[in-house]
Every structure is written in structure tokens, then in C-alpha cells.
Tab-separated table of N, CA and C in Angstrom:
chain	number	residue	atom	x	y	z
A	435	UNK	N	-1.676	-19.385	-1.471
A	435	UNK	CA	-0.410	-20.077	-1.546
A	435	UNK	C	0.626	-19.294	-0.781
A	436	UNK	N	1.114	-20.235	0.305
A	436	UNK	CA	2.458	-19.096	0.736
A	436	UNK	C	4.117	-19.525	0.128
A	437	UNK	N	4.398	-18.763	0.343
A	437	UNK	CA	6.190	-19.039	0.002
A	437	UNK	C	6.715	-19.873	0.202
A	438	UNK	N	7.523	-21.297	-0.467
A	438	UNK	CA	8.082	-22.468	0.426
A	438	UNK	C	8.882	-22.078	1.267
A	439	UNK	N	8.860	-22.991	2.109
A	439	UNK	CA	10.328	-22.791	3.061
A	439	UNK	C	11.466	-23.739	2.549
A	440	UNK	N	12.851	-23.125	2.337
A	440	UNK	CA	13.901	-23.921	2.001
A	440	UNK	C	14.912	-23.733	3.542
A	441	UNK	N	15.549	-24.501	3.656
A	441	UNK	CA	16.631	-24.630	4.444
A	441	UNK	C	18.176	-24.571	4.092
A	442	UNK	N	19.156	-23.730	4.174
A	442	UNK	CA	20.286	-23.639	4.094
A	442	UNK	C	21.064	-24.544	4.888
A	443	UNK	N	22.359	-24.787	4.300
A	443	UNK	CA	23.390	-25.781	4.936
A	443	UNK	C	23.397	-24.858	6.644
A	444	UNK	N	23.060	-23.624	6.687
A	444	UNK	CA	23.185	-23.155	8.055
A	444	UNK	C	21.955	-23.221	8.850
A	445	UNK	N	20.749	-24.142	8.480
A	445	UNK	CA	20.023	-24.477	8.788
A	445	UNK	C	18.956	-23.101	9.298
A	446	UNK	N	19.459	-22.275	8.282
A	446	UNK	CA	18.457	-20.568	8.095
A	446	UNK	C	17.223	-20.931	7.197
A	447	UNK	N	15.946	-20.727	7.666
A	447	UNK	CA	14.918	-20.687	7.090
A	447	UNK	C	14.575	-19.787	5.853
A	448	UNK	N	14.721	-19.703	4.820
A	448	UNK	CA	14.108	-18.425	4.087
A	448	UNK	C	12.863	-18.978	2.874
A	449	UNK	N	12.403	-17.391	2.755
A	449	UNK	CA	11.319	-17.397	1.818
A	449	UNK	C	11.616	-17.792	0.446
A	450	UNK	N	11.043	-18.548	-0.771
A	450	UNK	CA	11.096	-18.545	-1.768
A	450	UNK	C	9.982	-18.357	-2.869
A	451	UNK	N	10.232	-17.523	-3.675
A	451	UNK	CA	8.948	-17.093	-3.834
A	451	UNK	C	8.999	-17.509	-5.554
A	452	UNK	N	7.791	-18.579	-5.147
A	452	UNK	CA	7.503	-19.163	-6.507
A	452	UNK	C	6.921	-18.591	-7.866
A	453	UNK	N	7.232	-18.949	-8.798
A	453	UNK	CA	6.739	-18.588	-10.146
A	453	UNK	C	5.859	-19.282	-10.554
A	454	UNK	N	4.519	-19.221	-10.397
A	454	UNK	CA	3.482	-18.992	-11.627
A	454	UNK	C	4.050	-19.229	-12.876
A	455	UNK	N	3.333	-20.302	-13.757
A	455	UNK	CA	3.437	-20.010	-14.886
A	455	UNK	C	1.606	-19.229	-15.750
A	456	UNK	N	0.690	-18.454	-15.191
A	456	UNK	CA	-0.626	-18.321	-15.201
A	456	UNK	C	-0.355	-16.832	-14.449
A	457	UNK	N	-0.750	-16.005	-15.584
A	457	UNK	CA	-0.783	-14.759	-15.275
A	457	UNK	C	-1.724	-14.739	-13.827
A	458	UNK	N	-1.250	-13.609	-13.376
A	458	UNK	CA	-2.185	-13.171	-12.116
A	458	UNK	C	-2.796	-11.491	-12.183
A	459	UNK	N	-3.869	-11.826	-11.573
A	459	UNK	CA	-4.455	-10.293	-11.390
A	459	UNK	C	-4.159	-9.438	-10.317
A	460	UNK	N	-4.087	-8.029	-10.043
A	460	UNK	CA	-3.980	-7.319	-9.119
A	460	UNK	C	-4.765	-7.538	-8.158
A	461	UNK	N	-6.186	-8.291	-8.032
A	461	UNK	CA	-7.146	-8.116	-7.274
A	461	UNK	C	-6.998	-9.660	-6.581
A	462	UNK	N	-5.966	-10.853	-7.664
A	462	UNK	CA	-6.164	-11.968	-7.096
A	462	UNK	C	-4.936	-11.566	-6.239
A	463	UNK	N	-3.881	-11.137	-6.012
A	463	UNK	CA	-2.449	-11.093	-4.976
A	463	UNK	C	-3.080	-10.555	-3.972
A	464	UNK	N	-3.763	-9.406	-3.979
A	464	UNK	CA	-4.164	-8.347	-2.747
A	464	UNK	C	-5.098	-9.461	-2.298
A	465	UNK	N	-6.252	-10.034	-2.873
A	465	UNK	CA	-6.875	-10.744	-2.062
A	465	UNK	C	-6.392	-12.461	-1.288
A	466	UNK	N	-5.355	-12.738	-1.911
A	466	UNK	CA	-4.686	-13.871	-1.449
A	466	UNK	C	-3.585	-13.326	0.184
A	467	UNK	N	-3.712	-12.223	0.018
A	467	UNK	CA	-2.143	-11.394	1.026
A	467	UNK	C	-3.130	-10.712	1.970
A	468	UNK	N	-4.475	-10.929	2.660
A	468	UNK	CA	-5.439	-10.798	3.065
A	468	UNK	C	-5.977	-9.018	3.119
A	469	UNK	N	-5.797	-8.349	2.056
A	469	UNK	CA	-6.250	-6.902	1.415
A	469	UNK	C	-5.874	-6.019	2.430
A	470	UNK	N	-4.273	-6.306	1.898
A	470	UNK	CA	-3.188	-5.405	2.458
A	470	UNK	C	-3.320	-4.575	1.967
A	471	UNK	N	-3.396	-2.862	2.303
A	471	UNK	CA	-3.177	-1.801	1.538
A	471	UNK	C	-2.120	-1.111	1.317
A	472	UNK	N	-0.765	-2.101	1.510
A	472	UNK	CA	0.848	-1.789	1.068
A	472	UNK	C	0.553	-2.382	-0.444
A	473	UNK	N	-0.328	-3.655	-0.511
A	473	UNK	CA	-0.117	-3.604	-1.983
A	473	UNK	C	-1.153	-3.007	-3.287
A	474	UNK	N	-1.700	-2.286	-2.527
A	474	UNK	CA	-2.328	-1.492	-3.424
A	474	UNK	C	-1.444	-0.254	-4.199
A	475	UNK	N	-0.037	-0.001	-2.957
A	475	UNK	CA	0.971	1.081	-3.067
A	475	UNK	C	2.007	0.331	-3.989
A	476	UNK	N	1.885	-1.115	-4.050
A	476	UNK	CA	3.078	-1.679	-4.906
A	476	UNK	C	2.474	-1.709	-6.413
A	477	UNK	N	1.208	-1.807	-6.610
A	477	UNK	CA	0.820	-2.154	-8.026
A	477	UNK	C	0.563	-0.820	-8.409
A	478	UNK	N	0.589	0.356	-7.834
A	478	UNK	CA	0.609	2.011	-8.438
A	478	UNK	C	2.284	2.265	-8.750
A	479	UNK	N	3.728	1.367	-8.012
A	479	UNK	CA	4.596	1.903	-8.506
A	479	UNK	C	4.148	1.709	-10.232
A	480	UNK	N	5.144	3.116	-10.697
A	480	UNK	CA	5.236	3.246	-11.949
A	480	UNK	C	3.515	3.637	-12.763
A	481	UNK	N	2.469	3.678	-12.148
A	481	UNK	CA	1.903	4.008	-12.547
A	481	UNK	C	1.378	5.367	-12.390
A	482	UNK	N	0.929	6.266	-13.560
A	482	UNK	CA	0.038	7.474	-13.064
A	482	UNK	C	-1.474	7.775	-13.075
A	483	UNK	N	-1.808	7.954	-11.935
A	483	UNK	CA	-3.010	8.090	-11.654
A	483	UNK	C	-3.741	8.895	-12.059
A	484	UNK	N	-3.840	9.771	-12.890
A	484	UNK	CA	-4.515	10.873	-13.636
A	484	UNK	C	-4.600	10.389	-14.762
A	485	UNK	N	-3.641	9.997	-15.701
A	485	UNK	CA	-3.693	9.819	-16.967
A	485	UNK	C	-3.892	8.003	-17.567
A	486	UNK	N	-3.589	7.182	-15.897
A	486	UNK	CA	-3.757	5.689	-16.465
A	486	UNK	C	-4.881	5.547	-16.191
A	487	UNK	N	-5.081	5.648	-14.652
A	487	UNK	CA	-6.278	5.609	-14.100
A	487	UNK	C	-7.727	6.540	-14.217
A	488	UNK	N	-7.230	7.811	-14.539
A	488	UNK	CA	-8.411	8.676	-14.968
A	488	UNK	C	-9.020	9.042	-13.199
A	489	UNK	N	-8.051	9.164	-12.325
A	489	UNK	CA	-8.032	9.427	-11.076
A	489	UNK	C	-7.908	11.282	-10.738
A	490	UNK	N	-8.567	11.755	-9.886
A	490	UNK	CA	-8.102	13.313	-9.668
A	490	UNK	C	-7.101	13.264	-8.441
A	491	UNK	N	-6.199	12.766	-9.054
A	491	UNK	CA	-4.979	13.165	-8.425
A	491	UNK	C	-3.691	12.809	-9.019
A	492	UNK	N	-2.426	13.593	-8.865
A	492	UNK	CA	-1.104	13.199	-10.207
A	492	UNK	C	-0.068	11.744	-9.238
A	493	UNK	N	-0.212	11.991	-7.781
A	493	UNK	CA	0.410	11.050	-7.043
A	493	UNK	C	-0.188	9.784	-6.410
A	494	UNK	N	0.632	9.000	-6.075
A	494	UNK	CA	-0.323	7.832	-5.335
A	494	UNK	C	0.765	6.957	-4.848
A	495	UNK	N	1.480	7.762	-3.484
A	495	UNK	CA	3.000	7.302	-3.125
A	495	UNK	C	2.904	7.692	-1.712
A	496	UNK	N	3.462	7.277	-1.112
A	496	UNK	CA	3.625	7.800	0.213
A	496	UNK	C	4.540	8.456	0.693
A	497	UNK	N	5.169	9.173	-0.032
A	497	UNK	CA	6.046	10.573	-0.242
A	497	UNK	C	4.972	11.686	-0.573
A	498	UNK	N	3.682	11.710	-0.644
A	498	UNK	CA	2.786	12.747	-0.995
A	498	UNK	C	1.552	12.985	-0.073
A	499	UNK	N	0.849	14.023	0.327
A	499	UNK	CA	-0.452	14.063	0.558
A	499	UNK	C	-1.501	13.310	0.236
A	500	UNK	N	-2.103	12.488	0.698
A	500	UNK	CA	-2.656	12.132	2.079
A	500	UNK	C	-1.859	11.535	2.915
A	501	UNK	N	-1.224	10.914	2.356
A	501	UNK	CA	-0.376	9.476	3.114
A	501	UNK	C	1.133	9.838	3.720
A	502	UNK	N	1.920	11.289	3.878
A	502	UNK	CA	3.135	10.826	4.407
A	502	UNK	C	2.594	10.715	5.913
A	503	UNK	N	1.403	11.336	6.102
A	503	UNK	CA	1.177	11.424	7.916
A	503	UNK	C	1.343	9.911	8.282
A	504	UNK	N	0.958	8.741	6.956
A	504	UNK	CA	0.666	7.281	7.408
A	504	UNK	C	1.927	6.609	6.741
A	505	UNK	N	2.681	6.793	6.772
A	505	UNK	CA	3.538	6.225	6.038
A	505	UNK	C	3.790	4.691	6.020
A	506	UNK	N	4.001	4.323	7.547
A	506	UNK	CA	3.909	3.172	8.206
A	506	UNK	C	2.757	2.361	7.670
A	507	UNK	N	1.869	2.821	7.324
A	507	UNK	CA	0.542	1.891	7.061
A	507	UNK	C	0.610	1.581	5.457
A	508	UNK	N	1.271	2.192	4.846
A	508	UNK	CA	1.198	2.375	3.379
A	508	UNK	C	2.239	1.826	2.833
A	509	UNK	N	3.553	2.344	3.208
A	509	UNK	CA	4.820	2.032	2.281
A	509	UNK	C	5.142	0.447	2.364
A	510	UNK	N	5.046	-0.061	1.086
A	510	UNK	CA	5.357	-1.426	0.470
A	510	UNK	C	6.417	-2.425	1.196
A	511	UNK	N	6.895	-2.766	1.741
A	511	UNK	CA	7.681	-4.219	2.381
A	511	UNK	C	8.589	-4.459	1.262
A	512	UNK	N	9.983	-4.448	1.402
A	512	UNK	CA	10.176	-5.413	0.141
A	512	UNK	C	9.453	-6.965	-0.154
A	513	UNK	N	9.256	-7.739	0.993
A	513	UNK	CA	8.335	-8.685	0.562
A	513	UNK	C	7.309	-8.554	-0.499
A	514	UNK	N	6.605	-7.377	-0.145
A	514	UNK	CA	5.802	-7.317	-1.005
A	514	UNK	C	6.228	-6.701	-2.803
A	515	UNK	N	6.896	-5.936	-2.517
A	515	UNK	CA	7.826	-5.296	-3.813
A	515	UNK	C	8.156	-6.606	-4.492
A	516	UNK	N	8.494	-7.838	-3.938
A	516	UNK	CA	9.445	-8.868	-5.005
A	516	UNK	C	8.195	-9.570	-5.371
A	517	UNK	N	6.925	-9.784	-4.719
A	517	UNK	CA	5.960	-10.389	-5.348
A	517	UNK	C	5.230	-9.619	-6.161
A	518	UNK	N	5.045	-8.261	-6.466
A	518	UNK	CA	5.140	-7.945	-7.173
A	518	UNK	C	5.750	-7.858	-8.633
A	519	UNK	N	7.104	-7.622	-8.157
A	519	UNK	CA	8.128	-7.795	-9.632
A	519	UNK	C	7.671	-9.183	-10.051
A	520	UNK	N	7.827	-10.234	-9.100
A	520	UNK	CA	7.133	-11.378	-9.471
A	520	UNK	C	6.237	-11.679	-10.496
A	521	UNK	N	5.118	-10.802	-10.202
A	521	UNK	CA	3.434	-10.950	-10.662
A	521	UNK	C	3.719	-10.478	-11.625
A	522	UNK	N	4.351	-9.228	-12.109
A	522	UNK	CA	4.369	-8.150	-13.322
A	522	UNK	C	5.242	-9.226	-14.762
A	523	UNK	N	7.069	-9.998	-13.802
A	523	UNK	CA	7.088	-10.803	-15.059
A	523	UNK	C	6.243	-11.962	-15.119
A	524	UNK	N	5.375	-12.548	-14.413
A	524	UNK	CA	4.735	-13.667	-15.181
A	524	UNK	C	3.492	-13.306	-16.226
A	525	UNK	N	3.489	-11.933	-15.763
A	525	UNK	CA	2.606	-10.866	-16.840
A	525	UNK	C	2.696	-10.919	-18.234
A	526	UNK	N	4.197	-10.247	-18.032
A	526	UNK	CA	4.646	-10.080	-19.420
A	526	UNK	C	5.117	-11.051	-20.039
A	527	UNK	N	5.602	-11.901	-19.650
A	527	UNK	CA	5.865	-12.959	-20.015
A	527	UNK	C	7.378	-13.077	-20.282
A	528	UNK	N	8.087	-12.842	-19.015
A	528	UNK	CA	9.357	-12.445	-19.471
A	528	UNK	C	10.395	-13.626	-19.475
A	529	UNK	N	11.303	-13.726	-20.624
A	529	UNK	CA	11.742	-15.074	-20.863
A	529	UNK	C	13.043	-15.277	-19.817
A	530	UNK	N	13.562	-14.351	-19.114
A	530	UNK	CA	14.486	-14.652	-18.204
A	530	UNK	C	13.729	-14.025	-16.662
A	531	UNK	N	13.228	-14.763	-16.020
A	531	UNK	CA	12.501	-14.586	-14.568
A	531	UNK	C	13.660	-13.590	-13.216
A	532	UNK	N	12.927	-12.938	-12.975
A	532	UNK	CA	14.322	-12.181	-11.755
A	532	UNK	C	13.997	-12.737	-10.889
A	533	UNK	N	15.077	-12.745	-9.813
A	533	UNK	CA	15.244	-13.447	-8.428
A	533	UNK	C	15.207	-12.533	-7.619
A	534	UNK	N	14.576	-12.164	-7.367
A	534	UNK	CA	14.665	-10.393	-6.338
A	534	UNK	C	14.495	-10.455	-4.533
A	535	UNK	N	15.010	-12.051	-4.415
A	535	UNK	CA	14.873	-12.158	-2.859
A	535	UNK	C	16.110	-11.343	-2.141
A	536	UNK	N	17.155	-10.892	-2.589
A	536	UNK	CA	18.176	-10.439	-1.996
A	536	UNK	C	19.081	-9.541	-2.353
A	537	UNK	N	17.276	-8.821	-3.175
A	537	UNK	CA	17.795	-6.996	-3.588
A	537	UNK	C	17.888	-6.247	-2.819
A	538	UNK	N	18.372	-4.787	-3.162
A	538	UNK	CA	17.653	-3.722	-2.260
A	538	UNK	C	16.673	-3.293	-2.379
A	539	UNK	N	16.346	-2.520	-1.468
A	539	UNK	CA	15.222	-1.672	-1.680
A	539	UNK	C	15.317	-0.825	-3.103
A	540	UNK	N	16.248	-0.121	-2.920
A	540	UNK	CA	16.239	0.572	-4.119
A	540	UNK	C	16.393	-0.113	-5.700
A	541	UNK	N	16.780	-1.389	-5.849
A	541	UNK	CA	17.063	-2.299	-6.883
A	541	UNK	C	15.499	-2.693	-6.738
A	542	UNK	N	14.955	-2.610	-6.614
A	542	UNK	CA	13.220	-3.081	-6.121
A	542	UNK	C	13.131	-2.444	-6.499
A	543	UNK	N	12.900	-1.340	-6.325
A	543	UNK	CA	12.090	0.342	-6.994
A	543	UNK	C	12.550	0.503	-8.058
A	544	UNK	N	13.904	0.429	-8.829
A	544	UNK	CA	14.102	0.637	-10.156
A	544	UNK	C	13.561	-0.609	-10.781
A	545	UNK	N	13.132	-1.466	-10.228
A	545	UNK	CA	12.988	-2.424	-11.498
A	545	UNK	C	11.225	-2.325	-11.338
A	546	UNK	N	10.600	-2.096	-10.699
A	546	UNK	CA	8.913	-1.753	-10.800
A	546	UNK	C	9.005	-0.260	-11.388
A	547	UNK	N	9.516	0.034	-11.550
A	547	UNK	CA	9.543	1.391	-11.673
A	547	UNK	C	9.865	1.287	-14.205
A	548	UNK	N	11.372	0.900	-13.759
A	548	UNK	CA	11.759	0.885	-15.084
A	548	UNK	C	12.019	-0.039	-15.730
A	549	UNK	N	12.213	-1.315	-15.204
A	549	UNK	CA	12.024	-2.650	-15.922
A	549	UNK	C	11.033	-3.615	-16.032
A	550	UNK	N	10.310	-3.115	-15.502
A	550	UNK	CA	8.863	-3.893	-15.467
A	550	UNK	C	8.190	-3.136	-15.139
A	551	UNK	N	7.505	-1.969	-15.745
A	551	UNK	CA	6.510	-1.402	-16.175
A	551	UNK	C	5.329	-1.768	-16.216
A	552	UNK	N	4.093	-1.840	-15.458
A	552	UNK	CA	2.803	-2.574	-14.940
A	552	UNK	C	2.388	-2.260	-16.393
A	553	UNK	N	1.768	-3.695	-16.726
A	553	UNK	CA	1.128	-3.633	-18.052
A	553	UNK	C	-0.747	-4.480	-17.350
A	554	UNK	N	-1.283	-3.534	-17.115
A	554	UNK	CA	-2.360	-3.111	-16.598
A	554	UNK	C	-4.010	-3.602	-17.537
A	555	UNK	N	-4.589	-4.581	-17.252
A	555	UNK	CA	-5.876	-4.784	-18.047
A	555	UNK	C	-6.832	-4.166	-17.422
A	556	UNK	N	-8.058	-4.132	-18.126
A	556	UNK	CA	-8.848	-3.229	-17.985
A	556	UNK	C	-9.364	-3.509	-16.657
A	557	UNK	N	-9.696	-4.735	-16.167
A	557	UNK	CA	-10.134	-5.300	-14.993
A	557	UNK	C	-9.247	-5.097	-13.860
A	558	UNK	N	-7.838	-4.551	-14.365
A	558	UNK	CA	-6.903	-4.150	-12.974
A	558	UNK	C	-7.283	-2.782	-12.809
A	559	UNK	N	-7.008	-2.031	-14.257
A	559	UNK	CA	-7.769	-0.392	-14.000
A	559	UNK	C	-9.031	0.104	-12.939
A	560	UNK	N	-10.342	-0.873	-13.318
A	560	UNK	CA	-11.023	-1.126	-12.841
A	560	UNK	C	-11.168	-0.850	-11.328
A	561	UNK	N	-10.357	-2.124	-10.940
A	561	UNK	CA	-10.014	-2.939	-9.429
A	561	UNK	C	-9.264	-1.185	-8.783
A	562	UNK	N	-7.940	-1.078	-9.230
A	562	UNK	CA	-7.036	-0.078	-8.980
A	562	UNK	C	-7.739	1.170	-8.918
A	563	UNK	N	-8.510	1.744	-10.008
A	563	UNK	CA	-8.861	3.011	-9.591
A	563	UNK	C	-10.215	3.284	-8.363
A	564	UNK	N	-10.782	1.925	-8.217
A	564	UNK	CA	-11.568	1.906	-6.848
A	564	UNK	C	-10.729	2.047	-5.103
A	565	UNK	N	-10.288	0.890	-5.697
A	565	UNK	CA	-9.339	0.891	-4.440
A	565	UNK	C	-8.582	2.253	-3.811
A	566	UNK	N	-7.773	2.557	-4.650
A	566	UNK	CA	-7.148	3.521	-4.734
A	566	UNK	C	-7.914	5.003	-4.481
A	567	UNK	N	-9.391	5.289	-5.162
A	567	UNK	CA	-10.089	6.143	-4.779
A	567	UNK	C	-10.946	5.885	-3.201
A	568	UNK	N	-10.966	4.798	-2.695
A	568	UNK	CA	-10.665	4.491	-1.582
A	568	UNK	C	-10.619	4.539	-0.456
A	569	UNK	N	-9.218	4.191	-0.869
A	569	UNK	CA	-8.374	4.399	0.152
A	569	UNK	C	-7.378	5.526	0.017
A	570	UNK	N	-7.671	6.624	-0.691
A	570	UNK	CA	-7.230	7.883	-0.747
A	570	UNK	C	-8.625	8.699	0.205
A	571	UNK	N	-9.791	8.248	0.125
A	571	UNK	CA	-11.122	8.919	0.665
A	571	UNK	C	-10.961	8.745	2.539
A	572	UNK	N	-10.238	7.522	2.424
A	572	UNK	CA	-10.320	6.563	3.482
A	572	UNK	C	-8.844	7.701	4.753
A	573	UNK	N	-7.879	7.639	4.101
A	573	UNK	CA	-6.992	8.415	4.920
A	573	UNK	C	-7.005	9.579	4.707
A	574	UNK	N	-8.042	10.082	3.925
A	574	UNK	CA	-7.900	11.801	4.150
A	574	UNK	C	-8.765	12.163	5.316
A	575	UNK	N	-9.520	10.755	5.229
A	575	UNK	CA	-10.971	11.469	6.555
A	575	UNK	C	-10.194	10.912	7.729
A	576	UNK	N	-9.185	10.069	7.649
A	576	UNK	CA	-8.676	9.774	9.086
A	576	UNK	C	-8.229	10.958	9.541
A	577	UNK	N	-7.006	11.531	8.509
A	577	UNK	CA	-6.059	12.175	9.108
A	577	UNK	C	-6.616	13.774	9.291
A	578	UNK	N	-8.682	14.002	8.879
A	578	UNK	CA	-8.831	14.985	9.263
A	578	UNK	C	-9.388	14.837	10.934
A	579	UNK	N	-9.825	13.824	11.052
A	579	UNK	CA	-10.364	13.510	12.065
A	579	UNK	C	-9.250	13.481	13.743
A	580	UNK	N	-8.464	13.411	13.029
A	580	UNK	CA	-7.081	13.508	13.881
A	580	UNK	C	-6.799	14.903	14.250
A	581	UNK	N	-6.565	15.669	13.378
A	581	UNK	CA	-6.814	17.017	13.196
A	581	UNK	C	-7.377	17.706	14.013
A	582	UNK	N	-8.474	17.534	13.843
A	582	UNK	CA	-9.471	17.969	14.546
A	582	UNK	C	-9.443	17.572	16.144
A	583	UNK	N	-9.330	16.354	16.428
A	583	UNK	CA	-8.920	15.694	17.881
A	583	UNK	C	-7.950	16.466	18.663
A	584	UNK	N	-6.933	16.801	17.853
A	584	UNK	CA	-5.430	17.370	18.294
A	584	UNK	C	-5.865	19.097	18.131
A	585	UNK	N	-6.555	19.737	17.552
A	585	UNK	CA	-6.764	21.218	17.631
A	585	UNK	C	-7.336	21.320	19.046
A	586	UNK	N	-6.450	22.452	19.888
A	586	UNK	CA	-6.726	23.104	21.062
A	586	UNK	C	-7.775	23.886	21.181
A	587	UNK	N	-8.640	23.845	22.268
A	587	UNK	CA	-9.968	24.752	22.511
A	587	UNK	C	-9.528	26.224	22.566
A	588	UNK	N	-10.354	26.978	22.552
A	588	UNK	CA	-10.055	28.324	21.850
A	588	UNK	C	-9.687	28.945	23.256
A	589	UNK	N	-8.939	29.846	23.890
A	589	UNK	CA	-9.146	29.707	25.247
A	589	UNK	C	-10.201	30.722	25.958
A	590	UNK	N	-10.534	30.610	27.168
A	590	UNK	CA	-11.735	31.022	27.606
A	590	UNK	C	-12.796	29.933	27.581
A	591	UNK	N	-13.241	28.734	26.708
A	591	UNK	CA	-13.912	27.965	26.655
A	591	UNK	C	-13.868	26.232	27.233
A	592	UNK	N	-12.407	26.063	27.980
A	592	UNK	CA	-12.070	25.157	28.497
A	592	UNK	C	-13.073	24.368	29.132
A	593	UNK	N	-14.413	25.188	30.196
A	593	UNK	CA	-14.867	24.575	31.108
A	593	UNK	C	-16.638	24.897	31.016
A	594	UNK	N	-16.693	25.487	29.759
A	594	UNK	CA	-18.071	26.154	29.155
A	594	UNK	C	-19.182	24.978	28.947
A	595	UNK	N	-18.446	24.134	28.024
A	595	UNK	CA	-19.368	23.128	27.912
A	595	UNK	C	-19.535	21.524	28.249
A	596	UNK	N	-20.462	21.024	28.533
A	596	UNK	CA	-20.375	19.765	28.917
A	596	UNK	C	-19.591	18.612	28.901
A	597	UNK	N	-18.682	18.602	27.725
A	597	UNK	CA	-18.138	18.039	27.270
A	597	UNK	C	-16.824	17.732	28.518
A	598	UNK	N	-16.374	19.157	29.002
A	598	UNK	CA	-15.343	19.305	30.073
A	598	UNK	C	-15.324	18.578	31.106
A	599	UNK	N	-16.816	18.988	31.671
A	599	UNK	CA	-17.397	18.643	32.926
A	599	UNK	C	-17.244	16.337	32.656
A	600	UNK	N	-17.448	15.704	31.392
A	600	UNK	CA	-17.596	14.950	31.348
A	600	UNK	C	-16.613	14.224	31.310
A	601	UNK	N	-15.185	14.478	30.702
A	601	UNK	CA	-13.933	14.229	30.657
A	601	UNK	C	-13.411	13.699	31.824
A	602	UNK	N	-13.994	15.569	33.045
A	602	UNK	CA	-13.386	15.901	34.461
A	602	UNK	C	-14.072	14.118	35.244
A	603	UNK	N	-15.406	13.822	34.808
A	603	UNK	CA	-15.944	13.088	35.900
A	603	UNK	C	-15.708	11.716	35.367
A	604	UNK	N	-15.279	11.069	34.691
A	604	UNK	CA	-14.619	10.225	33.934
A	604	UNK	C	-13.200	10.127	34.064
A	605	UNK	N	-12.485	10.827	34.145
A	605	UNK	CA	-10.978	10.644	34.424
A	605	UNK	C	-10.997	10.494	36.259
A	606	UNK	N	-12.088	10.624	37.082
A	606	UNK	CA	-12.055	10.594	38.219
A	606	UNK	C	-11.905	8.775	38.870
């Protein structure tokens, strides 16, 4: 399902993002939003990964190791942040619905954060601590592999081994 389109008297297109009355799962949004891994970063706000998830690690943000090198690939959209807040009240079942198309960012983050508190079933735990173990496995081996790409040859060995010679006759 995507977002309707409404039209303003200024004939501006915007998103509206409908309410569900039928709880949703973490695994049904990510797989409807074609298994974006920004929202794997939106359904960990507010959660901890050691003690909810039973994960070996205390973070799962992109302010932390593995992920500030990727930040870009990781950090949440508000798009995605309001379908979230979205998903969490049709969760709980909250009797006054928020409108969060024309928050801030930071009014986004306090309210996944402290007003809607992921209330998490076992089948999201599940879903979440795979994913999440992951795609934590997933960008640590990128960003060693990078690493490694970008470390300079030791010097003296520039032209020792084949590898040089193959570069040299290839860039020709």
C-alpha cells in the first residue's frame, strides 16, 4: 500500500499516511517498503539490544560502531520515522492517533523514543534480532574490506608482486 496523494488549494502534492486499523508487524512494513535497512534502524529506536534482544552489543544507532562509517545507508528518513510512529500507535492502540507528517526530526525521535515506546512481540524479537545480527555482520565485513583496500603497501614492495605488474598492464 502506498501513501495517498492529496492535493492542496496550491495544487502541492503531498504524502498522507494512512491508519490501519489492524496491528502491523515489523517484518510486514520492512517487507512492504522493499527491505530497506533504514527501517530496521527505525524499529531499534528506543530499543536495547542486549537486554531486549539478547544481542552482543549495547548500541544499534548510527551514531556508533559499525555504522557511523555508513551513515548514509542506515540513518532513518523521516518518512520512514512517521510510519513508524504510525505502526507503533496502531500497536498500542492509541486512542488519539498522531499526525507526524510535519514534525521535526527531532519531534520524531522524541516521540519513538519516549512516547511510543516499541511494544515488541515475540515474532518481532525474533525478526529484529536476526536482522539486526545481520546486518551488523553485514557492515562490519564491508567496512573491513574497505580497510583493507585503502591500507598502503609496505614500502619497498610496490613492484614485487604480480599483482603490480597487473594493475600497470591494465591501466594501459
Amino acid at each position: 500500500k502506498k501513501p495517498a496523494k492529496v492535493t492542496s488549494s496550491s495544487d502541492e502534492a503531498h504524502d498522507v499516511i494512512s491508519f490501519s486499523t489492524e496491528s502491523q508487524s515489523c517484518r510486514d512494513l520492512w517487507e512492504e517498503n522493499e527491505r530497506d535497512p533504514k527501517f530496521i534502524f527505525a524499529f531499534m529506536i528506543g530499543v536495547n539490544p542486549r537486554r531486549d534482544l539478547g544481542l552482543g552489543f549495547d548500541h544499534f544507532d548510527v551514531d556508533h560502531s559499525p555504522f557511523v562509517k555508513r551513515k548514509r545507508e542506515c540513518k532513518p528518513t523521516s518518512k520512514i520515522m512517521q510510519k513508524e510512529i504510525v505502526r507503533r500507535a496502531v500497536n498500542a492502540k492509541a486512542p488519539r492517533r498522531p499526525r507526524p507528517a510535519q514534525w521535526s526530526g527531532d519531534k520524531l525521535l522524541d516521540w519513538l523514543k519516549n512516547k511510543l515506546p516499541p511494544q515488541l512481540t515475540s515474532d518481532d524479537c525474533v525478526f529484529l534480532r536476526n536482522e539486526c545480527q545481520a546486518l551488523f555482520t553485514e557492515i562490519l565485513s564491508r567496512n573491513r574490506e574497505e580497510s583493507m583496500l585503502q591500507q598502503p603497501l609496505p614500502s619497498g614492495q610496490g613492484w614485487t608482486d604480480e599483482r603490480s605488474y597487473l594493475r600497470l598492464y591494465h591501466s594501459i
